[in-house]
Coordinates of C-alpha atoms in Angstrom, one line a residue:
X461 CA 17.8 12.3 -24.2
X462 CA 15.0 10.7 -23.2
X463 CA 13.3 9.9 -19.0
X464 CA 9.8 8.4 -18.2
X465 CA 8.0 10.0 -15.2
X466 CA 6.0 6.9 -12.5
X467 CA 3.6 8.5 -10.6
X468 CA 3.0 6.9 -7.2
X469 CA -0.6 7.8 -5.8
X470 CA -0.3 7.1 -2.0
X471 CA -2.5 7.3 1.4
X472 CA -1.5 10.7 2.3
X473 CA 0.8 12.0 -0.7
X474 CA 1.4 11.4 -5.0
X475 CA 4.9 11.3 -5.2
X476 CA 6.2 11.7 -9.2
X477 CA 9.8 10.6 -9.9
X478 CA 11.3 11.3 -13.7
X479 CA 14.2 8.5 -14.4
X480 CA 16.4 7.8 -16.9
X481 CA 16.4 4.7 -19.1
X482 CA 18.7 3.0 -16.6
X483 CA 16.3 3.5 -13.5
X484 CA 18.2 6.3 -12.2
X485 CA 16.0 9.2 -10.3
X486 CA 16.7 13.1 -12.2
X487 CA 13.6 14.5 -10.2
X488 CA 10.8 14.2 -7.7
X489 CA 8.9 15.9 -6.0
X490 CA 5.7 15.1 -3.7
X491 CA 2.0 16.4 -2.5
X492 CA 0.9 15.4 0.9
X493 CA -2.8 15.5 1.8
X494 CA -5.0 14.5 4.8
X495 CA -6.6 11.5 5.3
X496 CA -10.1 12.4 6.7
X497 CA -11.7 10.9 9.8
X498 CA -15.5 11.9 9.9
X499 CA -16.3 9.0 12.4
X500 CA -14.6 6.3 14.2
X501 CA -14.2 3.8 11.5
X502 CA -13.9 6.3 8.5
X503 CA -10.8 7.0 6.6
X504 CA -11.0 9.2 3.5
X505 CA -9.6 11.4 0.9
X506 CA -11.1 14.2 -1.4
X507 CA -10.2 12.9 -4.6
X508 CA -9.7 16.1 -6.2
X509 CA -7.4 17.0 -3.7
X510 CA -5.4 13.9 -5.1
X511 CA -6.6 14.9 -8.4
X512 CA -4.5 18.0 -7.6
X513 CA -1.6 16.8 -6.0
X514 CA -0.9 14.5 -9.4
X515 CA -1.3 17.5 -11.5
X516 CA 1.2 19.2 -9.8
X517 CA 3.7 16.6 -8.8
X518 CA 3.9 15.8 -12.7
X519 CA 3.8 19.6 -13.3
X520 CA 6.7 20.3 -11.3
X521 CA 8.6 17.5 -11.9
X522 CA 8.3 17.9 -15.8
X523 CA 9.7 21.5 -15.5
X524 CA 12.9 20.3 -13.3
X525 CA 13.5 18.2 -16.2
X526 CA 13.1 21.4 -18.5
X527 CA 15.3 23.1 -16.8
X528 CA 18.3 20.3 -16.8
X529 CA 18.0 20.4 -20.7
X530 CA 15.4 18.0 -21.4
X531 CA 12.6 18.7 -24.2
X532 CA 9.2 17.9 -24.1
X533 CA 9.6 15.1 -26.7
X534 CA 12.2 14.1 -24.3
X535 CA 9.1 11.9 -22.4
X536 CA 9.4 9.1 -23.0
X537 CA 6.0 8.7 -21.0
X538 CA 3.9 8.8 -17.5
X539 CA 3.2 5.3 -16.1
X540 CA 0.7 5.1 -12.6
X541 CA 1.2 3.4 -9.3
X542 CA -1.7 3.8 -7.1
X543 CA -2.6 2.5 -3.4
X544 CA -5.1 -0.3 -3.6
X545 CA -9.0 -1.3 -2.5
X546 CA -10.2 2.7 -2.7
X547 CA -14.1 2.8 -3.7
X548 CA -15.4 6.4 -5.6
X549 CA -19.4 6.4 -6.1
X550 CA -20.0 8.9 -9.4
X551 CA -23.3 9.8 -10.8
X552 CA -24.1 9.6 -14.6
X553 CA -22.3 13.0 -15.1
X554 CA -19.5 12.0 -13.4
X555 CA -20.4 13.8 -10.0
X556 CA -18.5 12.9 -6.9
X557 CA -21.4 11.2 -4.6
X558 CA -18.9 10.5 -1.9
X559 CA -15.2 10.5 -1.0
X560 CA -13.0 8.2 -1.9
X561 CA -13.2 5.7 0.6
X562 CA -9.6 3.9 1.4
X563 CA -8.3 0.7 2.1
X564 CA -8.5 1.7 5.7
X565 CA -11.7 2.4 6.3
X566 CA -13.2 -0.1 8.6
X567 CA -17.0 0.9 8.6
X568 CA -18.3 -2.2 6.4
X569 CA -17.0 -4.3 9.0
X570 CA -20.3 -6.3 10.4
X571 CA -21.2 -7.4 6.9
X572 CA -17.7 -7.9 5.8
X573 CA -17.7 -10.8 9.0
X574 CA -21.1 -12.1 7.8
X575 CA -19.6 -12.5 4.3
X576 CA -16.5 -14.3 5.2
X577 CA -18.4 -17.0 7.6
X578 CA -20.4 -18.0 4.3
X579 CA -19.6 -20.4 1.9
X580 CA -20.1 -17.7 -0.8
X581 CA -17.4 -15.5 0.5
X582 CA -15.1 -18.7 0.9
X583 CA -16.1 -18.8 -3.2
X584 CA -14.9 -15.2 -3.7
X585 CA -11.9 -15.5 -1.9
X586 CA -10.4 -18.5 -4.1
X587 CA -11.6 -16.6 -7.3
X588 CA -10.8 -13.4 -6.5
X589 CA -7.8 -13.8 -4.4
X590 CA -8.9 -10.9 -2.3
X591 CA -9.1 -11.6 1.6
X592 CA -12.7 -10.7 2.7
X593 CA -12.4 -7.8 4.9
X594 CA -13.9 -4.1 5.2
X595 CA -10.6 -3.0 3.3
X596 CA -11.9 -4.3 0.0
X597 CA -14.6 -2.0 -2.7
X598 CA -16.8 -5.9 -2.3
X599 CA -17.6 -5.0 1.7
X600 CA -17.5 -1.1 0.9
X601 CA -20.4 -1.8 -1.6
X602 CA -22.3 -3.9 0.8
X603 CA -22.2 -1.8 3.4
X604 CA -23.1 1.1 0.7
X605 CA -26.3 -0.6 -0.5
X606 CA -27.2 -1.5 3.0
X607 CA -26.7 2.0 4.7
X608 CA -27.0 4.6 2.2
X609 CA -29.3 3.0 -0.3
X610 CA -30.5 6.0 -2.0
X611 CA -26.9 7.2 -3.0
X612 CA -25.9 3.6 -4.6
X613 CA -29.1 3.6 -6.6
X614 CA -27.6 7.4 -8.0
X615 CA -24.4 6.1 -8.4
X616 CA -23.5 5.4 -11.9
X617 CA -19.7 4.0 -11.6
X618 CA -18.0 3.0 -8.7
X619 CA -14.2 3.4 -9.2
X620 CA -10.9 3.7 -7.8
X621 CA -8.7 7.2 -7.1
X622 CA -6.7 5.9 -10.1
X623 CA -9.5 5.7 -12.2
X624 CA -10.8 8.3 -10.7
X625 CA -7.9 10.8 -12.2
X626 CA -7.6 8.9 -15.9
X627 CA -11.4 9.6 -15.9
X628 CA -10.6 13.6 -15.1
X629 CA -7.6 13.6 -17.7
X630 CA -9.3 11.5 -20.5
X631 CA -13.2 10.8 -19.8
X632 CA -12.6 6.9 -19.9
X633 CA -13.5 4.6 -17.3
X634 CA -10.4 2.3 -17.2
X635 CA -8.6 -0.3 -14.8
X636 CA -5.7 -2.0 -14.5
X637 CA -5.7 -6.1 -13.9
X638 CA -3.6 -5.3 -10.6
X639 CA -5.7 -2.5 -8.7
X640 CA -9.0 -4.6 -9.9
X641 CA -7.3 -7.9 -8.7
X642 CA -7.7 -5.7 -5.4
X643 CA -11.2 -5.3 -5.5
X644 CA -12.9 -8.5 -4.6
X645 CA -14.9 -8.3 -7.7
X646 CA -12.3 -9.6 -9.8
X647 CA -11.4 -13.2 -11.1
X648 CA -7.8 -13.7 -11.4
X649 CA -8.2 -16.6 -13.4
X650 CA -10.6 -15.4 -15.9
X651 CA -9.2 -11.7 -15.9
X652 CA -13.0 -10.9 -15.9
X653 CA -15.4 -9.5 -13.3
X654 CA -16.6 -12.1 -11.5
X655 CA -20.0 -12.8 -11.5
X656 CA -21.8 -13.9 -7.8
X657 CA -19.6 -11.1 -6.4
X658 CA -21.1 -8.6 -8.2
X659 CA -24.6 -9.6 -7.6
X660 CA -23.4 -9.9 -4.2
X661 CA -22.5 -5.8 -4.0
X662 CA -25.9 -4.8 -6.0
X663 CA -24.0 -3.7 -9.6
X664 CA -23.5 -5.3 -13.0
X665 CA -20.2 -4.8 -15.1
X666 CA -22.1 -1.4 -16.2
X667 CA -21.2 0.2 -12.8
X668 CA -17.4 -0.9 -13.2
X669 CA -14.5 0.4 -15.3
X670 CA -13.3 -1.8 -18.4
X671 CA -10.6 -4.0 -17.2
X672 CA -7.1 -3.5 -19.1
X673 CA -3.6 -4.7 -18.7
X674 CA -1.5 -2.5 -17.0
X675 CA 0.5 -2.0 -20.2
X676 CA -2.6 -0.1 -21.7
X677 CA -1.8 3.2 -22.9
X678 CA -4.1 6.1 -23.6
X679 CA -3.1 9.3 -25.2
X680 CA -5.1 12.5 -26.0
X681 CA -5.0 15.1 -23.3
X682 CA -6.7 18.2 -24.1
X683 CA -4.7 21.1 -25.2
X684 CA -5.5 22.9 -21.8
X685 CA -4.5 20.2 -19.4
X686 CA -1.5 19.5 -21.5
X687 CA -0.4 23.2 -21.4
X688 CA -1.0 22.9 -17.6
X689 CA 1.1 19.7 -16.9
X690 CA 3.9 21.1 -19.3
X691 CA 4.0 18.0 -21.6
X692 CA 3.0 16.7 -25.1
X693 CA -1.1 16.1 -25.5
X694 CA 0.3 12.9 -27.0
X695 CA 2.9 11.5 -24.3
X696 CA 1.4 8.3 -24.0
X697 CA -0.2 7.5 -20.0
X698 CA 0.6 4.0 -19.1
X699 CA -2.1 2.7 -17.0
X700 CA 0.3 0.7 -14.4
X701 CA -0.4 -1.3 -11.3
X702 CA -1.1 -1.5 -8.1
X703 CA 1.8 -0.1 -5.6
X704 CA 2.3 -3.5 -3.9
X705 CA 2.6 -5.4 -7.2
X706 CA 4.7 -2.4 -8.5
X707 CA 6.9 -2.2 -5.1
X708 CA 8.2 -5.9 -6.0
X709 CA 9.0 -5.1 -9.5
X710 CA 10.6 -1.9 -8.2
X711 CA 13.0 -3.8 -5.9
X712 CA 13.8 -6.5 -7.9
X713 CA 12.1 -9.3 -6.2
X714 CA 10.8 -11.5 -8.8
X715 CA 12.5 -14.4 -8.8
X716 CA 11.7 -17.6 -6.4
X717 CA 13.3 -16.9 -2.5
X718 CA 13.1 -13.5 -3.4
X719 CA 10.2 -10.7 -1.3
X720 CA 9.5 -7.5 -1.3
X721 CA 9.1 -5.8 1.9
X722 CA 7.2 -2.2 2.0
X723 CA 6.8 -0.2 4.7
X724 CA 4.8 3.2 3.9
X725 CA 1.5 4.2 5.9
X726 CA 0.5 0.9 6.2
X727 CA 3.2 -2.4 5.1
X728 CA 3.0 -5.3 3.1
X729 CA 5.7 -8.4 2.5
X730 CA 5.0 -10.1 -1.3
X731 CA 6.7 -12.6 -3.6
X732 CA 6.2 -13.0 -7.3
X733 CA 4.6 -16.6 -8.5
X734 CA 4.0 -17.9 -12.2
X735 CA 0.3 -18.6 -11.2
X736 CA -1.9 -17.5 -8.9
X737 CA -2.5 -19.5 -5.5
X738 CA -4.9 -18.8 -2.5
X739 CA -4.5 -20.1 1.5
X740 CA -6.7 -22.3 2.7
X741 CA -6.8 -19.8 6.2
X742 CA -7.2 -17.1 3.6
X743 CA -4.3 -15.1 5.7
X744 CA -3.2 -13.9 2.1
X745 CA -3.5 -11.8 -0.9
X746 CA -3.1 -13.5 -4.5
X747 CA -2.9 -10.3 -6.5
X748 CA -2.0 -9.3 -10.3
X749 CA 1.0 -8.1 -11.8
X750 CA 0.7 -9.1 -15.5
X751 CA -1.2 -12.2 -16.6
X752 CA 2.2 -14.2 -16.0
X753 CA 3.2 -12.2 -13.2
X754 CA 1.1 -12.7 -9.9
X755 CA 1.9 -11.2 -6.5
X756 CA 1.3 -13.4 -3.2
X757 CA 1.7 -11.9 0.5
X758 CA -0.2 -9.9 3.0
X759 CA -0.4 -6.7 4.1
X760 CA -0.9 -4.8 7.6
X761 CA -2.5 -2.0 8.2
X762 CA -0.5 -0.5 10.9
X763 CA 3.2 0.6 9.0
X764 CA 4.8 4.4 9.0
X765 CA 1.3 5.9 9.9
X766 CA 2.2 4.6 13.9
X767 CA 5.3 6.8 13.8
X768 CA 3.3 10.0 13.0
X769 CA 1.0 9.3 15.2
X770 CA 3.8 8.6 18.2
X771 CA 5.2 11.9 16.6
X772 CA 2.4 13.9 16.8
X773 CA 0.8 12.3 20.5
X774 CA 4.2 12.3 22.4
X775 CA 7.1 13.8 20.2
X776 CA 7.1 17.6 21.0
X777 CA 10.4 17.7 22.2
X778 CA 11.8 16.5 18.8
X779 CA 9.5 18.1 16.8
X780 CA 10.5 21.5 18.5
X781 CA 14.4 20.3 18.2
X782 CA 14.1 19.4 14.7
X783 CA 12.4 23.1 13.7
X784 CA 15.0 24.6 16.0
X785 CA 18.0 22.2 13.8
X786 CA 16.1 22.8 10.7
X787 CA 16.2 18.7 11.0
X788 CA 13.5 15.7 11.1
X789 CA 11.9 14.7 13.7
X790 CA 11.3 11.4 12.7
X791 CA 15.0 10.7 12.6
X792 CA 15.3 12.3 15.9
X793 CA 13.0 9.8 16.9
X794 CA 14.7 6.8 15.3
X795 CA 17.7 8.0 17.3
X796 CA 16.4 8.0 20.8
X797 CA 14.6 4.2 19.5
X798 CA 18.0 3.6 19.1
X799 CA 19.1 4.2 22.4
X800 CA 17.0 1.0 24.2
X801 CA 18.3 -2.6 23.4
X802 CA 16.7 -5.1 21.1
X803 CA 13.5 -5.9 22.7
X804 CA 13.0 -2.5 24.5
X805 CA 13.7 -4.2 27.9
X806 CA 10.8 -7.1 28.0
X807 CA 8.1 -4.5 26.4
X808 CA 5.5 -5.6 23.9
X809 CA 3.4 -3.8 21.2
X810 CA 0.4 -4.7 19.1
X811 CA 0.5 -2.6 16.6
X812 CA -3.3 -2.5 15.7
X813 CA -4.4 1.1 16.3
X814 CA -6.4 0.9 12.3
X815 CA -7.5 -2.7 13.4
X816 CA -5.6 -5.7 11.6
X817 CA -5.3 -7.3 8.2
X818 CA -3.4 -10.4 7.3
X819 CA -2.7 -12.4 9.1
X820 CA -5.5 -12.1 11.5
X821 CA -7.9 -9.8 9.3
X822 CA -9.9 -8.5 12.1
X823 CA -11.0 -4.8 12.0
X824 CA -11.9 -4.7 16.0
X825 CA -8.3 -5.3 17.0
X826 CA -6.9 -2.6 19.2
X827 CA -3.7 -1.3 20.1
X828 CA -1.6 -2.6 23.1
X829 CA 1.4 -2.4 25.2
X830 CA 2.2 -5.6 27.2
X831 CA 4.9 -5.5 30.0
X832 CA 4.7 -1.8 30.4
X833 CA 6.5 -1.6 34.3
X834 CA 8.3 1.5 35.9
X835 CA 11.5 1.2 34.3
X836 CA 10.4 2.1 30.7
X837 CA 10.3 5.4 29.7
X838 CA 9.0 6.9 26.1
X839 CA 12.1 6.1 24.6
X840 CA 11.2 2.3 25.3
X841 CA 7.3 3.2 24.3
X842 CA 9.0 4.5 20.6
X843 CA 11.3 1.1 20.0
X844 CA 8.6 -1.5 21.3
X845 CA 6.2 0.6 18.1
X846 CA 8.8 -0.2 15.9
X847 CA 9.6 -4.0 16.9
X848 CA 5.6 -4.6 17.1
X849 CA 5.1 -3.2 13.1
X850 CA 7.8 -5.8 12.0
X851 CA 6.5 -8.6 14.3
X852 CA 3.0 -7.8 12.8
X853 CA 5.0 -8.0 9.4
X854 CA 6.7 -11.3 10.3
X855 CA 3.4 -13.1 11.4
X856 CA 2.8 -12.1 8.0
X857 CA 6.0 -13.5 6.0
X858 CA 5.4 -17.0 8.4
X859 CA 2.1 -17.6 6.5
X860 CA 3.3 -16.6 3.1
X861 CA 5.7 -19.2 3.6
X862 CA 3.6 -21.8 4.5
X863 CA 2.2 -21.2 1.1
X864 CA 4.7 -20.3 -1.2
X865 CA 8.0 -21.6 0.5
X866 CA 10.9 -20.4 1.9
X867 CA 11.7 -16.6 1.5
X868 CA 16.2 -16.1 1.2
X869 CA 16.5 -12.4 0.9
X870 CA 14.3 -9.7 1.1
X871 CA 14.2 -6.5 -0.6
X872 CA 13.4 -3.7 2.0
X873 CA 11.4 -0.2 0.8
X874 CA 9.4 2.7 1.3
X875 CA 10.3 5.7 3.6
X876 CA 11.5 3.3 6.0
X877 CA 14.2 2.0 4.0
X878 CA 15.7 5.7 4.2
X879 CA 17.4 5.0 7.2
X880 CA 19.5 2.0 8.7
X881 CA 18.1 2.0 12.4
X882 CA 14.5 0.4 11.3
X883 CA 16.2 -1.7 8.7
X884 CA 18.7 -3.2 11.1
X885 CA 15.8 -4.3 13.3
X886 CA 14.0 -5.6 10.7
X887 CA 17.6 -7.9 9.7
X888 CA 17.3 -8.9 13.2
X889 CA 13.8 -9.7 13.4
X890 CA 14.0 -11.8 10.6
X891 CA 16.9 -13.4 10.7
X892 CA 17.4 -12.8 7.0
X893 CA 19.9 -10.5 4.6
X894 CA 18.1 -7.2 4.3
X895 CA 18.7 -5.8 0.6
X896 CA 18.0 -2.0 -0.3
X897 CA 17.9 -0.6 -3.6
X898 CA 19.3 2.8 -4.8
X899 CA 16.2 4.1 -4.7
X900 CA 13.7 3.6 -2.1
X901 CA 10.4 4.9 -4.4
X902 CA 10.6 1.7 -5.5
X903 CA 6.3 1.9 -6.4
X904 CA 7.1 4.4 -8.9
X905 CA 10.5 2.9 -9.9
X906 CA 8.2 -0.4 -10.8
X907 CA 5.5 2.1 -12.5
X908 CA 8.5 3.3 -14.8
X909 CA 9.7 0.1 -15.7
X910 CA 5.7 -1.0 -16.7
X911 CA 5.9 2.0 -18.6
X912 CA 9.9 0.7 -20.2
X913 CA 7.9 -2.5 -20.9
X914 CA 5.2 -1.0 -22.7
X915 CA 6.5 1.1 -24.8
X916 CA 9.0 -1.2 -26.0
X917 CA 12.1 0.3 -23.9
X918 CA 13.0 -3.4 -22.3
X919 CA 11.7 -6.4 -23.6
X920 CA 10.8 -7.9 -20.8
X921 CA 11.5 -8.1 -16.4
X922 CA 14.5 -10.3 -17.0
X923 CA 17.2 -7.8 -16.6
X924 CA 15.3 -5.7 -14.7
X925 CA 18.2 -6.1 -11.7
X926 CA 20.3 -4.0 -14.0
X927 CA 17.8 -1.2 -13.6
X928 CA 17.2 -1.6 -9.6
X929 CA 21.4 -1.7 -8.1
X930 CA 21.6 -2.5 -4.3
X931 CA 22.5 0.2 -2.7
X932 CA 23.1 -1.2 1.1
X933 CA 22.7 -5.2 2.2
X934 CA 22.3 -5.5 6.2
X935 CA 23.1 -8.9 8.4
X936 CA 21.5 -10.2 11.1
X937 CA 22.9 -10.3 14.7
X938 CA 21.8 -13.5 16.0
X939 CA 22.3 -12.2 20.0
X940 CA 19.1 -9.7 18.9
X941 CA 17.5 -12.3 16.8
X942 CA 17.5 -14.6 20.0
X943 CA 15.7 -12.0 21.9
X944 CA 13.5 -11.4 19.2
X945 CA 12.7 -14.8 19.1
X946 CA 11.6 -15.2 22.7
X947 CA 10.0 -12.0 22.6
X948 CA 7.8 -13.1 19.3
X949 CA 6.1 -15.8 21.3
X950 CA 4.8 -14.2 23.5
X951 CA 3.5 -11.8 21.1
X952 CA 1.8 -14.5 18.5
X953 CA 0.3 -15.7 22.0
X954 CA -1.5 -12.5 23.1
X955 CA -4.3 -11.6 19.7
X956 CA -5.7 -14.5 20.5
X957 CA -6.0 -13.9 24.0
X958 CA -7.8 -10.6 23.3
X959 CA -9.4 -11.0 20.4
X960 CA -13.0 -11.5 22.2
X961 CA -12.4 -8.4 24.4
X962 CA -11.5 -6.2 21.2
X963 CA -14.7 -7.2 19.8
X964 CA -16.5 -6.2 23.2
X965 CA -14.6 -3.1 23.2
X966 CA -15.3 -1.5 19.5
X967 CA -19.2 -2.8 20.3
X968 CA -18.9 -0.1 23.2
X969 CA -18.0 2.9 20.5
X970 CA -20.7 1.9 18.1

């Protein structure tokens, strides 16, 4: 009896899922942790309070197996899926200089603009595939060796929180093609750090991990740490992917027509090509899966995380209803979203409270409600939230198009995916068939089946449909679509309507 164990290292929590060899979840468990605010414009983590939270999630998770009559040998192996564009400064000794810095951390954001209105940052773009904006470890470094030049002259490797925790468990620096793909620094058609973008950021390959494919394995854990984590010193650690890249092989959606949808703290919409391919508007990501698998779409910054933060600013009255129902308030709040008709009665949300990325990659955009009159009331407020993430996310899926073609059916996940109110709306939205698999962890599903690849459990992504069954399909109503529709254009209409007063507006808080 064998299970392999993906390991999915998120923006606020490392959830670990053991499976079987047919994809089916045995265990998981999960680790939450804040994400720090310092200062307007930061957004960090303590990366040994990640560190921790992956120690334990495996911990735990290996011992529920135990306990269901599985041996140690009976790991097959622990394959990593890990949120992207996360910068870690270490000194020689391998001494945290700073926090790691996350994808949405907007400080870097006045050199990040300089950058893109240059003809070298139109270079980087097409080789690296990475949009320029303050999201990716290129501007981070900028902005580091502009601001805090003393601490990037001590810094000896700048890494990722993946990295970051094989470094911790092994003493290797090492990075997979996807999360470096991610960086900025990384050529996607050489598979090699790429060159002017590093003398752009003020390192040499020195300062960077060794680029692997994500079926790299290392084995050796020290007799203490295996103890600790309950498992073999010699369970081979897969190094994996990226969670975006992993979320579409996790769902499924690798074939032509076929996109992955994600909503988590922040959301994303990919497709899988043969070849890599940038825009010409650079409104998208060209990312790596493996060297014949690459993964094209955008991603916005504003998913799940706008639901907490409804939850926490106006949701008492659930939250106390859901302690006094031992329920969730977050499904309490889908409920009463439920309660307002498609379009939330002529109200409009942009949904940029952590600024924008694709398609309008612009760090000053703001939050907004537009057509707020007497009649709505917070239940309106909750449903116009959720409609403005999935227009945010459709703006996104009309450029991919444009690039990659027509999209048929689109997998849905993340803890959105849980539930069918969200997903329906999203069906509407789109006017497309809405597909969720069996399990909704499909990052660390797609880590697992990196991990099936490499160690020679599968022999390739061909079947991997068998591993990944639909669980629920959702059609679109076309009366809500038509609302949708009308609603959407005025909504396109209204960034660029703003977009000079956002930038007026962050200039006040500086």
């Amino acid at each position: 009896m064998h299970y392999i164990i993906g390991v999915d290292i998120g923006t606020t929590s490392t959830k670990t899922v053991a499976f079987n060899l047919q994809g089916q979840v045995l265990a998981d468990h999960s680790v939450e942790y804040p994400l720090l605010t310092p200062q307007p414009a930061y957004s960090e983590q303590n990366p040994d309070e990640v560190l921790q939270a992956v120690r334990d999630t495996i911990k735990t998770v290996v011992s529920a197996m135990r306990q269901t009559g599985f041996t140690v040998a009976g790991l097959a192996g622990i394959s990593f899926s890990s949120a992207m564009h996360s910068l870690i400064a270490l000194d020689e000794a391998g001494n945290l200089l700073t926090n790691s810095i996350t994808w949405a951390d907007t400080r870097s954001n006045d050199h990040a603009a300089q950058i893109k209105n240059s003809a070298l940052g139109h270079n980087i773009y097409r080789r690296t595939g990475t949009p320029i904006h303050p999201m990716s470890p290129l501007c981070k470094l900028v902005w580091l060796q502009a601001e805090q030049p003393e601490l990037a002259k001590k810094a000896h490797k700048f890494i990722s929180i993946k990295e970051y925790v094989f470094f911790r468990l092994f003493g290797q620096y090492l990075v997979d093609y996807s999360i470096a793909s991610a960086t900025g620094l990384f050529d996607i058609f050489t598979l090699q750090w790429f060159g002017p973008a590093l003398q752009l950021a003020g390192i040499t390959e020195a300062n960077l991990s060794e680029p692997q494919p994500g079926t790299h394995v290392v084995r050796g854990l020290s007799p203490e740490e295996a103890k600790n984590l309950g498992v073999d010193p010699q369970v081979p650690f897969i190094l994996g992917g990226s969670d975006g890249c992993l979320a579409n092989l996790g769902s499924s959606a690798i074939r032509p027509g076929s996109a992955a949808l994600t909503i988590g703290t922040s959301g994303a919409i990919r497709v899988i090509s043969a070849d890599p391919a940038t825009d010409s508007q650079e409104r998208i990501f060209s990312y790596i899966l493996t060297p014949e698998h690459y993964v094209l779409g955008g991603p916005v910054s504003n998913g799940a995380i706008l639901l907490r933060w409804f939850r926490d600013q106006f949701g008492l009255p659930e939250t106390q209803l859901a302690q006094d129902l031992s329920s969730d308030a977050y499904e309490l709040l889908l409920q009463k979203a439920a309660s307002i008709p498609a379009g939330s009665e002529g109200l409009l949300f942009l949904p940029y409270l952590l600024g924008e990325r694709a398609p309008i990659w612009d760090a000053n955009a703001r939050g907004v409600y537009f057509g707020l009159n007497v009649t709505h009331t917070r239940a309106h407020m909750l449903r116009a939230l959720l409609e403005g993430i999935l227009f945010g996310l459709y703006s996104v899926a009309t450029a991919l198009m444009q690039v990659t073609g027509s999209i048929d059916v689109i997998y849905a996940n993340g803890g959105f995916a849980k539930g069918d109110i969200w997903v329906q709306m999203l069906a509407d939205i789109f006017n497309q068939e809405i597909r969720v698999t069996e399990s909704v962890e499909s990052s660390a599903l797609g880590a697992a089946i990196m991990g099936m690849l490499t160690l020679k459990i599968i022999p390739d992504f061909e079947g991997v449909e068998k591993l990944v069954p639909v669980a629920r399909t959702y059609q679109p109503r076309e009366e809500n679509h038509a609302i949708y529709q009308k609603l959407y254009a005025i909504y396109e209409g209204l960034y660029p309507k703003l977009k000079q007063d956002f930038a007026a507006i962050t200039a006040l808080q500086k």
